[in-house]
mmCIF file of C-alpha atoms and ligand atoms in Angstrom:
data_model
loop_
_atom_site.group_PDB
_atom_site.id
_atom_site.type_symbol
_atom_site.label_atom_id
_atom_site.label_comp_id
_atom_site.label_asym_id
_atom_site.label_seq_id
_atom_site.Cartn_x
_atom_site.Cartn_y
_atom_site.Cartn_z
ATOM 1 C CA MET A 13 34.235 -18.927 7.305
ATOM 2 C CA ALA A 14 34.362 -15.165 7.594
ATOM 3 C CA SER A 15 32.303 -12.070 8.155
ATOM 4 C CA VAL A 16 31.861 -9.456 5.417
ATOM 5 C CA THR A 17 31.904 -5.773 6.325
ATOM 6 C CA LEU A 18 30.982 -2.984 3.930
ATOM 7 C CA ASN A 19 31.923 0.486 5.156
ATOM 8 C CA GLY A 20 30.709 3.669 3.486
ATOM 9 C CA ILE A 21 30.376 2.031 0.077
ATOM 10 C CA SER A 22 29.151 4.128 -2.813
ATOM 11 C CA LYS A 23 29.243 3.164 -6.457
ATOM 12 C CA CYS A 24 28.662 5.441 -9.438
ATOM 13 C CA PHE A 25 28.253 4.297 -13.013
ATOM 14 C CA GLY A 26 28.629 7.588 -14.847
ATOM 15 C CA ARG A 27 25.776 9.671 -13.457
ATOM 16 C CA VAL A 28 23.916 6.702 -11.952
ATOM 17 C CA GLU A 29 24.524 6.358 -8.235
ATOM 18 C CA ALA A 30 23.935 2.607 -7.869
ATOM 19 C CA LEU A 31 24.901 2.509 -4.168
ATOM 20 C CA LYS A 32 24.764 5.332 -1.640
ATOM 21 C CA ALA A 33 26.729 5.310 1.629
ATOM 22 C CA LEU A 34 26.214 1.617 2.307
ATOM 23 C CA ASP A 35 27.224 0.208 5.693
ATOM 24 C CA LEU A 36 26.449 -3.461 6.193
ATOM 25 C CA GLU A 37 27.922 -6.234 8.286
ATOM 26 C CA ILE A 38 27.287 -9.843 7.372
ATOM 27 C CA ARG A 39 28.210 -12.041 10.301
ATOM 28 C CA ASP A 40 30.393 -15.083 10.219
ATOM 29 C CA GLY A 41 28.259 -18.086 9.181
ATOM 30 C CA GLU A 42 25.192 -15.982 8.519
ATOM 31 C CA PHE A 43 22.833 -16.371 5.540
ATOM 32 C CA MET A 44 22.045 -12.803 4.469
ATOM 33 C CA ALA A 45 19.501 -11.985 1.765
ATOM 34 C CA LEU A 46 19.809 -8.735 -0.199
ATOM 35 C CA LEU A 47 16.220 -7.925 -1.130
ATOM 36 C CA GLY A 48 14.684 -5.211 -3.261
ATOM 37 C CA PRO A 49 13.110 -4.422 -6.620
ATOM 38 C CA SER A 50 14.961 -4.426 -9.919
ATOM 39 C CA GLY A 51 17.698 -1.786 -10.131
ATOM 40 C CA CYS A 52 17.938 -1.118 -6.363
ATOM 41 C CA GLY A 53 21.630 -2.068 -6.145
ATOM 42 C CA LYS A 54 21.596 -5.693 -4.932
ATOM 43 C CA THR A 55 23.830 -7.090 -7.664
ATOM 44 C CA THR A 56 26.188 -4.113 -7.422
ATOM 45 C CA THR A 57 26.546 -4.877 -3.691
ATOM 46 C CA LEU A 58 27.256 -8.538 -4.403
ATOM 47 C CA ASN A 59 29.733 -7.678 -7.164
ATOM 48 C CA THR A 60 31.481 -5.252 -4.825
ATOM 49 C CA ILE A 61 31.945 -8.039 -2.256
ATOM 50 C CA ALA A 62 33.126 -10.340 -5.042
ATOM 51 C CA GLY A 63 35.612 -7.843 -6.433
ATOM 52 C CA ILE A 64 33.904 -7.716 -9.825
ATOM 53 C CA GLU A 65 33.146 -4.041 -9.156
ATOM 54 C CA THR A 66 35.445 -1.572 -7.400
ATOM 55 C CA PRO A 67 33.549 0.814 -5.127
ATOM 56 C CA THR A 68 33.779 4.545 -5.847
ATOM 57 C CA THR A 69 34.262 5.123 -2.109
ATOM 58 C CA GLY A 70 34.396 2.876 0.941
ATOM 59 C CA THR A 71 36.039 -0.341 2.051
ATOM 60 C CA VAL A 72 35.218 -4.051 1.854
ATOM 61 C CA MET A 73 36.475 -6.347 4.601
ATOM 62 C CA ILE A 74 36.331 -10.144 4.533
ATOM 63 C CA GLY A 75 37.041 -11.287 8.079
ATOM 64 C CA ASP A 76 39.645 -8.805 9.306
ATOM 65 C CA ARG A 77 41.262 -8.437 5.882
ATOM 66 C CA ASP A 78 40.717 -5.285 3.836
ATOM 67 C CA VAL A 79 40.049 -6.657 0.334
ATOM 68 C CA THR A 80 38.940 -3.412 -1.303
ATOM 69 C CA LYS A 81 41.847 -3.574 -3.724
ATOM 70 C CA VAL A 82 42.272 -7.360 -3.801
ATOM 71 C CA PRO A 83 41.294 -8.957 -7.142
ATOM 72 C CA ALA A 84 38.252 -11.250 -7.222
ATOM 73 C CA MET A 85 40.212 -14.473 -7.572
ATOM 74 C CA ARG A 86 42.178 -13.816 -4.391
ATOM 75 C CA ARG A 87 39.197 -13.029 -2.157
ATOM 76 C CA ASP A 88 38.348 -16.631 -1.182
ATOM 77 C CA ILE A 89 34.756 -16.295 -2.316
ATOM 78 C CA ALA A 90 32.651 -18.390 -4.696
ATOM 79 C CA MET A 91 29.811 -17.052 -6.793
ATOM 80 C CA VAL A 92 26.697 -18.769 -8.118
ATOM 81 C CA PHE A 93 24.956 -16.902 -10.924
ATOM 82 C CA GLN A 94 21.374 -16.912 -12.147
ATOM 83 C CA SER A 95 22.611 -18.156 -15.537
ATOM 84 C CA TYR A 96 24.619 -20.982 -13.833
ATOM 85 C CA ALA A 97 27.594 -20.159 -16.131
ATOM 86 C CA LEU A 98 28.513 -23.835 -16.607
ATOM 87 C CA TYR A 99 31.113 -24.860 -19.169
ATOM 88 C CA PRO A 100 28.955 -26.428 -21.925
ATOM 89 C CA HIS A 101 31.728 -28.578 -23.397
ATOM 90 C CA MET A 102 32.633 -30.172 -20.062
ATOM 91 C CA THR A 103 30.887 -33.012 -18.229
ATOM 92 C CA VAL A 104 29.421 -32.409 -14.797
ATOM 93 C CA ALA A 105 32.458 -34.064 -13.187
ATOM 94 C CA LYS A 106 34.799 -31.832 -15.174
ATOM 95 C CA ASN A 107 32.727 -28.720 -14.400
ATOM 96 C CA LEU A 108 33.083 -29.531 -10.708
ATOM 97 C CA ALA A 109 36.780 -30.341 -10.936
ATOM 98 C CA PHE A 110 37.895 -27.498 -13.182
ATOM 99 C CA ALA A 111 38.562 -24.772 -10.609
ATOM 100 C CA LEU A 112 40.567 -27.244 -8.523
ATOM 101 C CA GLU A 113 42.629 -28.349 -11.528
ATOM 102 C CA VAL A 114 43.448 -24.719 -12.238
ATOM 103 C CA ARG A 115 44.670 -24.480 -8.657
ATOM 104 C CA ARG A 116 46.861 -27.532 -9.304
ATOM 105 C CA MET A 117 45.299 -29.627 -6.569
ATOM 106 C CA SER A 118 46.330 -33.323 -6.704
ATOM 107 C CA SER A 119 44.086 -35.715 -8.653
ATOM 108 C CA PRO A 120 43.081 -37.831 -5.629
ATOM 109 C CA ALA A 121 42.218 -34.671 -3.662
ATOM 110 C CA ILE A 122 40.125 -33.380 -6.592
ATOM 111 C CA ALA A 123 38.343 -36.717 -6.938
ATOM 112 C CA ALA A 124 37.504 -36.673 -3.223
ATOM 113 C CA LYS A 125 36.151 -33.112 -3.395
ATOM 114 C CA VAL A 126 34.043 -33.856 -6.483
ATOM 115 C CA GLU A 127 32.634 -36.986 -4.849
ATOM 116 C CA GLN A 128 31.798 -35.099 -1.681
ATOM 117 C CA ALA A 129 30.028 -32.251 -3.536
ATOM 118 C CA ALA A 130 28.204 -34.691 -5.820
ATOM 119 C CA GLY A 131 27.050 -36.598 -2.731
ATOM 120 C CA MET A 132 25.778 -33.476 -0.973
ATOM 121 C CA LEU A 133 23.911 -32.281 -4.051
ATOM 122 C CA ASP A 134 22.694 -35.628 -5.353
ATOM 123 C CA LEU A 135 24.670 -35.294 -8.557
ATOM 124 C CA GLY A 136 26.230 -38.792 -8.522
ATOM 125 C CA PRO A 137 24.124 -40.163 -11.420
ATOM 126 C CA TYR A 138 24.889 -37.208 -13.662
ATOM 127 C CA LEU A 139 28.663 -36.879 -13.424
ATOM 128 C CA ASP A 140 29.244 -38.048 -17.017
ATOM 129 C CA ARG A 141 26.544 -35.865 -18.575
ATOM 130 C CA TYR A 142 26.992 -32.515 -20.256
ATOM 131 C CA PRO A 143 25.056 -29.444 -19.051
ATOM 132 C CA ARG A 144 22.715 -29.598 -22.083
ATOM 133 C CA GLN A 145 21.630 -33.081 -20.938
ATOM 134 C CA LEU A 146 20.462 -31.789 -17.536
ATOM 135 C CA SER A 147 17.246 -30.207 -16.299
ATOM 136 C CA GLY A 148 17.285 -26.633 -14.984
ATOM 137 C CA GLY A 149 17.266 -27.848 -11.378
ATOM 138 C CA GLN A 150 20.170 -30.218 -12.007
ATOM 139 C CA ARG A 151 22.170 -27.468 -13.717
ATOM 140 C CA GLN A 152 21.544 -25.229 -10.765
ATOM 141 C CA ARG A 153 22.925 -27.939 -8.450
ATOM 142 C CA VAL A 154 26.048 -28.260 -10.613
ATOM 143 C CA ALA A 155 26.556 -24.499 -10.368
ATOM 144 C CA LEU A 156 26.313 -24.810 -6.600
ATOM 145 C CA GLY A 157 28.642 -27.795 -6.628
ATOM 146 C CA ARG A 158 31.248 -25.788 -8.472
ATOM 147 C CA ALA A 159 31.148 -23.228 -5.687
ATOM 148 C CA LEU A 160 31.091 -25.908 -2.991
ATOM 149 C CA VAL A 161 34.252 -27.770 -4.038
ATOM 150 C CA ARG A 162 36.278 -24.635 -3.534
ATOM 151 C CA ASP A 163 35.473 -24.421 0.203
ATOM 152 C CA PRO A 164 35.140 -20.640 0.033
ATOM 153 C CA SER A 165 34.882 -18.593 3.190
ATOM 154 C CA VAL A 166 31.943 -16.708 1.635
ATOM 155 C CA PHE A 167 29.288 -17.843 -0.858
ATOM 156 C CA LEU A 168 27.744 -15.190 -3.094
ATOM 157 C CA LEU A 169 24.525 -16.170 -4.855
ATOM 158 C CA ASP A 170 22.786 -13.983 -7.434
ATOM 159 C CA GLU A 171 19.152 -15.051 -7.917
ATOM 160 C CA PRO A 172 20.180 -18.713 -8.302
ATOM 161 C CA LEU A 173 16.586 -19.994 -8.393
ATOM 162 C CA SER A 174 15.056 -17.579 -10.851
ATOM 163 C CA ASN A 175 15.314 -19.906 -13.847
ATOM 164 C CA LEU A 176 13.400 -22.709 -12.132
ATOM 165 C CA ASP A 177 9.653 -23.290 -12.367
ATOM 166 C CA ALA A 178 7.478 -22.483 -9.354
ATOM 167 C CA VAL A 179 7.348 -26.000 -7.855
ATOM 168 C CA LEU A 180 11.059 -26.669 -8.279
ATOM 169 C CA ARG A 181 11.849 -23.260 -6.873
ATOM 170 C CA VAL A 182 10.080 -23.938 -3.606
ATOM 171 C CA GLN A 183 11.619 -27.414 -3.376
ATOM 172 C CA THR A 184 15.142 -26.140 -4.138
ATOM 173 C CA ARG A 185 14.673 -23.313 -1.660
ATOM 174 C CA ALA A 186 14.261 -25.838 1.148
ATOM 175 C CA GLU A 187 17.215 -27.894 -0.119
ATOM 176 C CA LEU A 188 19.419 -24.818 -0.136
ATOM 177 C CA VAL A 189 18.387 -23.955 3.411
ATOM 178 C CA ARG A 190 19.324 -27.460 4.547
ATOM 179 C CA LEU A 191 22.625 -27.311 2.665
ATOM 180 C CA PHE A 192 23.650 -23.971 4.130
ATOM 181 C CA GLN A 193 22.588 -25.012 7.624
ATOM 182 C CA ARG A 194 24.962 -27.935 7.268
ATOM 183 C CA LEU A 195 27.789 -25.889 5.775
ATOM 184 C CA ALA A 196 27.383 -23.006 8.237
ATOM 185 C CA THR A 197 29.354 -20.848 5.781
ATOM 186 C CA THR A 198 28.679 -17.144 5.330
ATOM 187 C CA ALA A 199 26.335 -16.648 2.378
ATOM 188 C CA VAL A 200 25.029 -13.536 0.654
ATOM 189 C CA TYR A 201 21.971 -14.177 -1.460
ATOM 190 C CA VAL A 202 20.500 -11.665 -3.908
ATOM 191 C CA THR A 203 16.789 -11.919 -4.620
ATOM 192 C CA HIS A 204 13.837 -9.735 -5.552
ATOM 193 C CA ASP A 205 11.486 -12.422 -4.214
ATOM 194 C CA GLN A 206 10.398 -11.582 -0.690
ATOM 195 C CA ALA A 207 9.216 -15.155 -0.045
ATOM 196 C CA GLU A 208 12.720 -16.458 -0.771
ATOM 197 C CA ALA A 209 14.287 -13.905 1.531
ATOM 198 C CA MET A 210 11.721 -14.543 4.287
ATOM 199 C CA THR A 211 12.046 -18.328 4.173
ATOM 200 C CA MET A 212 15.798 -18.700 3.629
ATOM 201 C CA ALA A 213 17.660 -15.916 5.358
ATOM 202 C CA ASP A 214 18.899 -15.432 8.907
ATOM 203 C CA ARG A 215 18.691 -11.709 8.211
ATOM 204 C CA ILE A 216 17.401 -9.611 5.308
ATOM 205 C CA ALA A 217 18.844 -6.335 4.009
ATOM 206 C CA VAL A 218 16.146 -4.373 2.156
ATOM 207 C CA PHE A 219 17.284 -1.953 -0.560
ATOM 208 C CA GLU A 220 15.494 0.757 -2.473
ATOM 209 C CA ASN A 221 17.075 2.933 -5.093
ATOM 210 C CA GLY A 222 20.698 2.345 -4.092
ATOM 211 C CA ARG A 223 20.005 2.802 -0.397
ATOM 212 C CA LEU A 224 19.905 0.219 2.372
ATOM 213 C CA LEU A 225 16.652 0.826 4.241
ATOM 214 C CA GLN A 226 16.635 -1.873 6.911
ATOM 215 C CA VAL A 227 18.501 -4.942 8.114
ATOM 216 C CA GLY A 228 16.880 -7.501 10.394
ATOM 217 C CA ALA A 229 15.605 -11.006 10.968
ATOM 218 C CA PRO A 230 12.700 -11.872 8.623
ATOM 219 C CA LEU A 231 9.958 -11.595 11.252
ATOM 220 C CA ASP A 232 11.466 -8.419 12.664
ATOM 221 C CA ILE A 233 11.338 -6.807 9.208
ATOM 222 C CA TYR A 234 7.807 -8.126 8.742
ATOM 223 C CA ARG A 235 6.501 -6.879 12.090
ATOM 224 C CA ASN A 236 8.612 -3.718 12.511
ATOM 225 C CA PRO A 237 9.210 -2.218 9.059
ATOM 226 C CA VAL A 238 10.981 1.145 9.165
ATOM 227 C CA ASN A 239 8.820 2.637 6.448
ATOM 228 C CA ARG A 240 5.997 2.093 4.024
ATOM 229 C CA PHE A 241 8.278 0.761 1.287
ATOM 230 C CA VAL A 242 9.654 -2.078 3.451
ATOM 231 C CA ALA A 243 6.186 -2.789 4.865
ATOM 232 C CA GLY A 244 4.741 -3.127 1.374
ATOM 233 C CA PHE A 245 7.614 -5.142 -0.058
ATOM 234 C CA VAL A 246 7.585 -7.906 2.560
ATOM 235 C CA GLY A 247 4.463 -10.054 2.857
ATOM 236 C CA SER A 248 2.084 -11.689 0.401
ATOM 237 C CA PRO A 249 -0.509 -10.538 -0.425
ATOM 238 C CA PRO A 250 1.032 -7.198 0.406
ATOM 239 C CA MET A 251 -0.056 -4.850 3.137
ATOM 240 C CA THR A 252 -2.955 -2.582 2.171
ATOM 241 C CA PHE A 253 -2.412 1.159 2.650
ATOM 242 C CA VAL A 254 -5.236 3.555 3.409
ATOM 243 C CA ASP A 255 -4.887 7.332 3.652
ATOM 244 C CA THR A 256 -6.852 8.391 6.672
ATOM 245 C CA GLU A 257 -7.276 10.997 9.369
ATOM 246 C CA VAL A 258 -6.931 10.750 13.134
ATOM 247 C CA THR A 259 -10.118 11.591 15.078
ATOM 248 C CA GLY A 260 -10.536 12.091 18.822
ATOM 249 C CA THR A 261 -11.392 8.417 19.225
ATOM 250 C CA GLY A 262 -9.679 6.565 16.405
ATOM 251 C CA LEU A 263 -9.286 6.773 12.642
ATOM 252 C CA LYS A 264 -11.655 7.710 9.853
ATOM 253 C CA PHE A 265 -12.191 4.727 7.643
ATOM 254 C CA GLY A 266 -14.260 5.528 4.564
ATOM 255 C CA ALA A 267 -17.715 6.399 5.779
ATOM 256 C CA ALA A 268 -17.047 4.759 9.164
ATOM 257 C CA GLU A 269 -14.544 5.136 11.980
ATOM 258 C CA ILE A 270 -12.368 2.569 13.678
ATOM 259 C CA ALA A 271 -11.731 2.985 17.374
ATOM 260 C CA ALA A 272 -8.146 3.235 18.562
ATOM 261 C CA SER A 273 -6.143 5.171 21.053
ATOM 262 C CA LEU A 274 -3.436 6.998 19.098
ATOM 263 C CA PRO A 275 -0.733 9.424 20.154
ATOM 264 C CA MET A 276 -1.367 11.830 17.215
ATOM 265 C CA ARG A 277 -3.433 14.989 17.333
ATOM 266 C CA ALA A 278 -7.000 14.838 15.997
ATOM 267 C CA GLY A 279 -6.980 16.022 12.387
ATOM 268 C CA SER A 280 -3.488 14.582 11.632
ATOM 269 C CA LYS A 281 -3.237 12.738 8.342
ATOM 270 C CA VAL A 282 -1.725 9.262 8.549
ATOM 271 C CA THR A 283 -1.353 6.300 6.239
ATOM 272 C CA LEU A 284 -2.771 3.187 7.826
ATOM 273 C CA GLY A 285 -1.186 -0.127 6.876
ATOM 274 C CA ILE A 286 -3.143 -3.349 7.302
ATOM 275 C CA ARG A 287 -1.806 -6.869 6.855
ATOM 276 C CA PRO A 288 -4.353 -9.308 5.358
ATOM 277 C CA GLU A 289 -4.134 -11.635 8.368
ATOM 278 C CA ASP A 290 -5.039 -8.781 10.735
ATOM 279 C CA VAL A 291 -8.502 -8.371 9.192
ATOM 280 C CA VAL A 292 -10.882 -10.764 10.963
ATOM 281 C CA PRO A 293 -14.605 -11.477 10.765
ATOM 282 C CA ALA A 294 -16.423 -9.933 13.757
ATOM 283 C CA ALA A 295 -20.153 -9.673 14.381
ATOM 284 C CA ASP A 296 -19.850 -6.051 15.589
ATOM 285 C CA GLY A 297 -17.345 -5.032 12.878
ATOM 286 C CA LEU A 298 -17.480 -2.822 9.793
ATOM 287 C CA PRO A 299 -19.742 -3.911 6.922
ATOM 288 C CA ALA A 300 -17.787 -5.240 3.952
ATOM 289 C CA VAL A 301 -18.368 -6.892 0.583
ATOM 290 C CA ALA A 302 -16.053 -9.565 -0.833
ATOM 291 C CA GLU A 303 -15.381 -8.270 -4.352
ATOM 292 C CA VAL A 304 -12.840 -10.927 -5.266
ATOM 293 C CA VAL A 305 -12.260 -14.267 -3.522
ATOM 294 C CA GLU A 306 -9.184 -16.398 -4.132
ATOM 295 C CA HIS A 307 -9.446 -19.958 -2.869
ATOM 296 C CA LEU A 308 -5.987 -21.316 -2.131
ATOM 297 C CA GLY A 309 -7.053 -24.589 -0.510
ATOM 298 C CA GLY A 310 -6.199 -24.173 3.168
ATOM 299 C CA LEU A 311 -6.799 -20.440 3.098
ATOM 300 C CA GLN A 312 -8.646 -17.745 1.183
ATOM 301 C CA ILE A 313 -7.695 -14.242 0.150
ATOM 302 C CA LEU A 314 -10.603 -11.800 0.029
ATOM 303 C CA TYR A 315 -10.393 -8.414 -1.630
ATOM 304 C CA LEU A 316 -12.969 -6.430 0.315
ATOM 305 C CA ASP A 317 -14.743 -3.166 -0.122
ATOM 306 C CA VAL A 318 -15.119 -1.779 3.399
ATOM 307 C CA GLY A 319 -17.300 1.329 3.128
ATOM 308 C CA GLY A 320 -15.538 2.389 -0.072
ATOM 309 C CA VAL A 321 -12.036 1.388 1.131
ATOM 310 C CA PRO A 322 -10.444 -1.575 -0.666
ATOM 311 C CA ILE A 323 -8.497 -3.913 1.663
ATOM 312 C CA ALA A 324 -7.204 -7.482 1.448
ATOM 313 C CA MET A 325 -8.112 -10.091 4.041
ATOM 314 C CA GLN A 326 -6.754 -13.546 4.667
ATOM 315 C CA ALA A 327 -9.185 -16.113 6.035
ATOM 316 C CA ASP A 328 -8.943 -19.799 6.872
ATOM 317 C CA ALA A 329 -11.086 -22.285 4.949
ATOM 318 C CA ASP A 330 -13.671 -22.981 7.687
ATOM 319 C CA HIS A 331 -16.268 -20.930 5.869
ATOM 320 C CA ILE A 332 -15.962 -20.732 2.079
ATOM 321 C CA PHE A 333 -16.636 -17.175 0.933
ATOM 322 C CA ARG A 334 -18.369 -16.367 -2.373
ATOM 323 C CA ARG A 335 -17.899 -13.352 -4.578
ATOM 324 C CA GLY A 336 -20.299 -10.592 -3.564
ATOM 325 C CA GLU A 337 -20.810 -12.036 -0.079
ATOM 326 C CA ARG A 338 -21.445 -9.536 2.707
ATOM 327 C CA LEU A 339 -19.616 -9.805 6.015
ATOM 328 C CA THR A 340 -18.520 -7.650 8.926
ATOM 329 C CA VAL A 341 -14.854 -7.319 9.795
ATOM 330 C CA ARG A 342 -12.629 -5.918 12.474
ATOM 331 C CA ILE A 343 -9.041 -4.747 12.131
ATOM 332 C CA ALA A 344 -7.087 -5.705 15.209
ATOM 333 C CA PRO A 345 -6.130 -2.265 16.701
ATOM 334 C CA ASP A 346 -2.906 -3.598 18.221
ATOM 335 C CA ARG A 347 -1.835 -4.560 14.705
ATOM 336 C CA PHE A 348 -2.137 -1.136 13.069
ATOM 337 C CA TYR A 349 0.826 0.093 11.071
ATOM 338 C CA LEU A 350 0.959 3.870 10.795
ATOM 339 C CA PHE A 351 3.101 5.825 8.356
ATOM 340 C CA ASP A 352 3.791 9.469 7.693
ATOM 341 C CA PRO A 353 1.933 10.168 4.426
ATOM 342 C CA GLU A 354 4.711 12.520 3.242
ATOM 343 C CA SER A 355 7.929 10.670 4.116
ATOM 344 C CA GLY A 356 6.527 7.145 4.402
ATOM 345 C CA GLN A 357 8.397 6.674 7.708
ATOM 346 C CA THR A 358 6.800 4.449 10.330
ATOM 347 C CA LEU A 359 5.126 6.485 13.092
ATOM 348 C CA ALA A 360 5.694 5.317 16.650
HETATM 349 P P1 ATP B 2 18.215 -6.504 -10.788
HETATM 350 O O1 ATP B 2 17.385 -7.249 -9.807
HETATM 351 O O2 ATP B 2 17.420 -5.977 -11.953
HETATM 352 O O3 ATP B 2 19.469 -7.204 -11.185
HETATM 353 P P2 ATP B 2 19.715 -4.918 -8.898
HETATM 354 O O4 ATP B 2 19.021 -4.521 -7.646
HETATM 355 O O5 ATP B 2 20.652 -6.041 -8.807
HETATM 356 O O6 ATP B 2 18.655 -5.136 -10.046
HETATM 357 P P3 ATP B 2 21.944 -3.410 -9.894
HETATM 358 O O7 ATP B 2 22.227 -4.365 -10.998
HETATM 359 O O8 ATP B 2 22.847 -3.420 -8.745
HETATM 360 O O9 ATP B 2 20.455 -3.592 -9.390
HETATM 361 O O10 ATP B 2 21.872 -1.946 -10.519
HETATM 362 C C1 ATP B 2 21.741 -0.765 -9.743
HETATM 363 C C2 ATP B 2 21.712 0.437 -10.663
HETATM 364 O O11 ATP B 2 22.985 0.605 -11.289
HETATM 365 C C3 ATP B 2 20.708 0.336 -11.800
HETATM 366 O O12 ATP B 2 20.175 1.607 -12.002
HETATM 367 C C4 ATP B 2 21.550 -0.108 -12.981
HETATM 368 O O13 ATP B 2 20.984 0.331 -14.175
HETATM 369 C C5 ATP B 2 22.874 0.574 -12.685
HETATM 370 N N1 ATP B 2 24.017 -0.198 -13.217
HETATM 371 C C6 ATP B 2 24.414 -1.414 -12.813
HETATM 372 N N2 ATP B 2 25.517 -1.813 -13.483
HETATM 373 C C7 ATP B 2 25.823 -0.814 -14.336
HETATM 374 C C8 ATP B 2 26.856 -0.597 -15.311
HETATM 375 N N3 ATP B 2 27.797 -1.508 -15.510
HETATM 376 N N4 ATP B 2 26.826 0.547 -16.001
HETATM 377 C C9 ATP B 2 25.896 1.483 -15.788
HETATM 378 N N5 ATP B 2 24.894 1.360 -14.893
HETATM 379 C C10 ATP B 2 24.849 0.218 -14.170
#
């Protein structure tokens, strides 16, 4: 086990600055998710830790060892790729054993490692099969097994679930959480799926455009986003944003006003952020119309028109809403998120 420390990392590909002044510490035994949209620099960060990419500036430490110039194979890390990268002409057993054979480990020791990994990942019945004879989920487990047998001090995983169908993805997500809880090994997990990051990680690092915006525990990121981008990226359905103006007694909200005591001057422009679960039915609330209703079984998502302002609302299934239904809603004032409309930064 080991921590990973990135200090002042930047990475340029020609004129593209893929990473900008990145400082990030991944603690010993921690499961860290790197989260952000396509092209934000997640994979470049992972590859920099792996030694597949050399940073333009900055240092990479694994534990207390500076590995910035150490080649990938001598970093004591194991990588699991989205594509699985299995050897197609080798059986599962051979795929698992291969890296250990290259290291000239003894046959009995290899057999013990393969058996242990196969046991942990439920691969026992498939050891004699070839990758083409496996389902996507089974292939993914073999890819993990190949990393596991090497006992790395750090696991690096690049979107390992993205080739699985929705049901298998959720199932495998929970299996991975259990596995890594048991292993207690440092893991860095790249994903663009906020639900994966929220459900799997001890902490999440959110990236945008080559920059690290925020690092924190999932609920901390969810409840205390540093800016509008993070607030909108984490949570499903996403936070609704409304451009509004501060009044003496609250905030303008379409044709109406919502009462709140705010520290800003009357007349200031702010962006109000509202999470769907913070919109609640209330007899004395604002009139709204449910324009779209999504029934998800135990809960419902309503896309409301509140006096000309479109906002999403999450409701339980006690009362089944219909499209076009009128209701009155309240937005819990202690749950307001306020952002600077220019910079997008969270306002205190
Ligand atoms: P995705 O989820 O799509 O994989 P990502 O967040 O992992 O995205 P990176 O792959 O790290 O993003 O890419 C960051 C930026 O660097 C992108 O603009 C990408 O086009 C660029 N980039 C990455 N690798 C190279 C390369 N080898 N040559 C040139 N540009 C690159």
